[in-house]
Coordinates of C-alpha atoms and ligand atoms in Angstrom, one line a residue:
M1 CA 30.0 -7.7 28.0
F2 CA 31.3 -5.1 25.7
N3 CA 29.6 -6.1 23.0
R4 CA 26.3 -6.8 24.9
L5 CA 26.7 -3.2 26.4
D6 CA 27.2 -1.7 22.9
E7 CA 24.1 -3.8 21.5
S8 CA 21.8 -2.4 24.3
F9 CA 23.2 1.2 23.7
Q10 CA 22.1 0.8 20.2
T11 CA 18.7 -0.5 21.1
Q12 CA 18.2 2.3 23.1
Q13 CA 19.1 4.7 20.5
Q14 CA 17.1 3.2 18.0
F15 CA 14.2 3.4 20.8
V16 CA 14.6 7.1 21.0
S17 CA 14.9 7.7 17.5
D18 CA 11.7 5.6 16.8
A19 CA 9.7 7.2 19.6
S20 CA 11.0 11.0 18.2
H21 CA 9.9 10.1 14.6
E22 CA 6.7 8.8 16.0
L23 CA 5.7 12.0 18.3
R24 CA 6.6 14.4 15.2
T25 CA 3.7 13.7 13.3
P26 CA 1.1 14.5 15.9
V27 CA 3.2 17.6 16.9
S28 CA 3.1 18.5 13.4
V29 CA -0.5 18.4 12.9
I30 CA -1.2 20.3 16.2
N31 CA 1.2 23.0 14.9
A32 CA -0.4 23.4 11.3
Q33 CA -3.7 23.4 12.7
C34 CA -3.0 26.1 15.1
E35 CA -1.2 28.2 12.4
L36 CA -4.1 27.7 10.1
T37 CA -6.9 28.5 12.6
L38 CA -4.8 31.7 13.8
E39 CA -4.5 33.2 10.3
S40 CA -7.8 35.0 10.6
E41 CA -11.2 35.6 12.4
R42 CA -13.2 32.5 12.4
E43 CA -16.5 31.1 13.3
N44 CA -17.1 29.1 16.5
T45 CA -17.8 26.0 14.5
E46 CA -14.4 26.5 12.7
Y47 CA -12.7 26.8 16.3
R48 CA -14.4 24.0 17.8
E49 CA -13.3 21.8 14.6
A50 CA -9.8 22.9 15.1
L51 CA -10.0 22.0 18.7
D52 CA -11.4 18.4 17.8
V53 CA -8.2 18.0 15.8
I54 CA -5.8 18.9 18.4
Q55 CA -7.7 16.9 21.2
R56 CA -7.3 13.9 18.9
Q57 CA -3.6 14.4 18.2
G58 CA -3.2 15.2 22.0
H59 CA -5.0 11.7 23.1
K60 CA -2.8 10.0 20.6
M61 CA 0.4 11.4 22.0
N62 CA -0.6 10.5 25.6
R63 CA -1.2 7.1 24.6
L64 CA 2.1 6.6 22.9
I65 CA 3.9 8.2 25.9
N66 CA 2.1 5.9 28.1
S67 CA 3.3 2.8 25.9
M68 CA 6.7 4.0 25.9
L69 CA 6.9 4.6 29.7
E70 CA 5.4 1.2 30.5
F71 CA 7.6 -0.4 28.1
T72 CA 10.9 1.4 29.2
R73 CA 9.9 0.9 32.7
L74 CA 9.6 -3.3 32.4
E75 CA 12.9 -2.8 30.4
L76 CA 15.1 -0.8 32.8
H77 CA 13.4 -2.1 35.8
P78 CA 12.3 -5.8 35.8
E79 CA 12.7 -6.2 39.3
R80 CA 10.0 -3.7 40.1
Y81 CA 7.7 -6.4 38.8
T82 CA 7.1 -9.3 41.5
K83 CA 5.9 -12.7 40.5
E84 CA 3.1 -14.4 42.8
D85 CA 1.7 -18.0 42.2
L86 CA -1.3 -17.2 40.7
D87 CA -4.4 -19.0 39.2
L88 CA -3.8 -18.3 35.4
S89 CA -7.2 -19.8 34.4
E90 CA -9.1 -17.6 36.3
L91 CA -6.9 -14.4 35.6
T92 CA -7.8 -15.2 31.9
E93 CA -11.6 -15.9 32.6
D94 CA -11.5 -12.4 34.4
V95 CA -10.0 -10.5 31.6
C96 CA -12.1 -12.1 28.7
T97 CA -15.2 -11.4 31.0
D98 CA -14.2 -7.7 31.2
L99 CA -13.5 -7.2 27.8
A100 CA -16.5 -9.4 26.3
L101 CA -18.4 -6.5 27.6
I102 CA -16.9 -3.9 25.3
R103 CA -18.7 -6.1 22.2
E104 CA -16.6 -4.0 19.8
K105 CA -17.8 -4.3 16.1
N106 CA -20.1 -6.7 17.9
I107 CA -17.1 -9.2 17.7
T108 CA -18.3 -12.1 20.0
L109 CA -15.3 -13.1 22.6
T110 CA -15.3 -17.0 23.7
C111 CA -12.9 -18.0 26.5
D112 CA -11.7 -21.5 26.4
A113 CA -9.5 -22.0 29.5
E114 CA -8.7 -25.3 31.3
K115 CA -9.5 -24.9 35.0
N116 CA -7.1 -24.4 37.9
L117 CA -3.6 -23.9 36.0
R118 CA -1.2 -22.6 38.5
F119 CA 1.4 -20.2 37.2
C120 CA 4.0 -18.0 39.0
G121 CA 3.7 -14.7 37.2
N122 CA 3.0 -11.1 37.5
R123 CA -0.8 -10.0 37.6
E124 CA -0.7 -6.7 35.9
L125 CA 1.6 -7.7 33.1
L126 CA -0.3 -10.9 32.3
T127 CA -3.6 -9.0 32.3
R128 CA -1.8 -6.3 30.0
L129 CA -0.5 -9.2 27.8
L130 CA -3.9 -10.6 27.4
S131 CA -5.4 -7.0 27.1
N132 CA -3.1 -6.3 23.9
L133 CA -3.9 -9.4 22.1
I134 CA -7.6 -9.3 22.6
G135 CA -7.4 -5.6 21.8
N136 CA -5.9 -6.5 18.5
A137 CA -8.3 -9.0 18.0
Y138 CA -10.8 -6.6 18.2
R139 CA -9.2 -3.7 16.1
Y140 CA -8.3 -6.1 13.4
G141 CA -11.1 -8.2 13.6
R142 CA -14.4 -8.4 11.0
P143 CA -17.5 -7.0 12.3
D144 CA -20.0 -9.4 13.9
G145 CA -16.6 -12.1 14.0
H146 CA -15.3 -14.2 16.7
T147 CA -12.5 -14.1 19.0
T148 CA -11.3 -17.4 20.9
V149 CA -9.1 -16.9 23.8
R150 CA -7.5 -20.7 24.7
L151 CA -5.6 -21.7 27.7
R152 CA -4.3 -25.3 28.1
T153 CA -1.4 -27.4 29.4
E154 CA 1.1 -28.9 26.8
E155 CA 4.0 -31.2 27.2
D156 CA 6.3 -28.1 27.7
G157 CA 4.4 -26.0 29.6
L158 CA 1.1 -23.9 29.3
L159 CA -0.2 -22.7 25.9
L160 CA -2.1 -19.5 25.8
S161 CA -3.7 -18.4 22.3
V162 CA -5.8 -15.6 20.8
Q163 CA -7.6 -16.5 17.8
D164 CA -9.5 -14.1 15.4
D165 CA -11.4 -14.3 12.0
G166 CA -10.1 -10.7 11.0
I167 CA -7.9 -9.1 8.3
G168 CA -5.2 -11.3 8.8
I169 CA -1.4 -10.3 8.3
S170 CA 0.7 -10.7 4.8
P171 CA 3.5 -13.0 5.0
D172 CA 6.0 -10.3 4.2
D173 CA 4.6 -8.4 7.4
L174 CA 4.5 -11.3 9.9
P175 CA 8.3 -11.4 10.6
H176 CA 8.0 -8.1 11.8
I177 CA 4.8 -7.5 13.8
F178 CA 6.5 -8.2 17.4
R179 CA 9.2 -5.2 16.4
R180 CA 8.6 -1.9 18.5
F181 CA 6.5 0.8 16.2
Y182 CA 6.2 -1.6 13.5
Q183 CA 2.5 -1.2 11.9
A184 CA 1.5 -3.3 8.8
D185 CA -1.0 -1.1 7.5
T186 CA -1.1 2.4 9.1
S187 CA -4.4 3.5 7.4
R188 CA -6.2 0.7 9.5
T189 CA -4.4 1.0 12.8
G190 CA -6.3 4.1 13.9
E191 CA -5.8 3.9 17.8
G192 CA -2.4 1.9 17.7
S193 CA 1.0 2.7 18.9
G194 CA 2.7 -0.2 17.2
L195 CA 3.9 -1.1 20.7
G196 CA 1.5 -3.5 21.7
L197 CA 3.0 -6.5 20.5
A198 CA 6.3 -5.6 21.1
M199 CA 5.3 -5.2 25.0
V200 CA 3.2 -8.7 24.4
K201 CA 6.8 -10.2 23.8
E202 CA 8.6 -8.6 26.4
I203 CA 6.2 -9.5 29.1
A204 CA 6.3 -13.2 27.6
E205 CA 10.2 -13.0 27.7
F206 CA 9.8 -11.7 31.3
H207 CA 8.1 -15.0 32.5
G208 CA 10.3 -17.2 30.5
G209 CA 7.9 -17.4 27.5
T210 CA 8.1 -17.3 23.9
V211 CA 5.3 -15.8 21.4
R212 CA 4.7 -16.5 17.8
A213 CA 1.9 -15.7 15.4
E214 CA 0.1 -17.6 12.3
S215 CA -2.1 -15.6 9.8
E216 CA -3.8 -16.1 6.6
P217 CA -4.7 -12.9 5.1
G218 CA -8.5 -12.2 4.8
Q219 CA -9.1 -15.1 7.3
G220 CA -7.6 -14.3 10.4
S221 CA -4.5 -14.8 12.8
T222 CA -3.8 -16.7 16.0
F223 CA -1.1 -15.4 18.6
F224 CA 0.6 -18.0 20.6
V225 CA 2.1 -17.6 24.0
N226 CA 4.2 -20.5 25.4
F227 CA 5.0 -20.5 29.1
Ligands
ADP301 P1 -0.9 -1.3 16.7 O1 -0.8 -0.6 18.1 O2 -0.5 -0.8 15.5 O3 -2.1 -2.4 16.7 P2 0.5 -3.7 17.5 O4 2.1 -3.7 18.1 O5 -0.1 -4.2 18.8 O6 0.5 -2.4 17.2 O7 0.6 -4.6 16.3 C1 1.5 -4.3 15.4 C2 1.0 -4.5 13.9 O8 0.6 -6.0 13.6 C3 -0.3 -3.9 13.7 O9 -0.2 -2.5 13.3 C4 -0.8 -4.5 12.6 O10 -0.8 -4.4 11.6 C5 -0.7 -5.9 13.0 N1 -1.5 -6.7 13.8 C6 -1.5 -7.2 15.4 N2 -2.4 -7.8 15.5 C7 -3.2 -8.3 14.6 C8 -4.4 -9.0 14.3 N3 -5.0 -9.8 15.3 N4 -4.7 -9.1 13.2 C9 -4.2 -8.6 12.0 N5 -3.0 -7.7 12.2 C10 -2.5 -7.8 13.2

């Protein structure tokens, strides 16, 4: 028990340290931008450009903080998330219908779900899991590409998968992508926080499931969730 407590404390410490590190960059950019802009009198357009930079960094911090809060809420208070008997096929189709409307980068989203698959789970969390995986398929997908969401019964339970034909993940990065704050290629992540897949893993485990990914760089990736 002592070992477990020690381990959990270390995980928390690591989280606080990683989170502070992630927040330091946007705060530094905001400070630097303010200092630079206030050094002398400027044209209106320059003030506007400075505010644009500050606003972008503010949004970034906001996203990061929201993801962190969501993450710790599930970890510290899993009892707040109740499970109900639900139609996972319908939930999957609904999330796909909504996200297909985005048509980001003109990527086509297809949903191929077996009908009437019942599952005992938390609606909000399962929606989040699917949205994170589909969001990544868009973010790292290729323009005019395809993303396919599948749901079917297997011998040992349900298998949910999200497949894209995007940039893929290198074999060096693949073992680490479910770690908090891990980003394979920071130049391409843009909107990301590095918490999306860690959240997917946490949600899968909350439902007694597991996650894994297969990928071929340049060809695409598939994420599997086994319930
Ligand atoms: P982020 O917010 O950076 O997307 P995630 O935790 O969702 O963070 O993903 C971690 C990293 O895994 C990403 O930064 C990216 O490098 C890689 N990754 C995740 N999903 C995909 C995907 N579908 N295709 C290629 N790389 C991906």
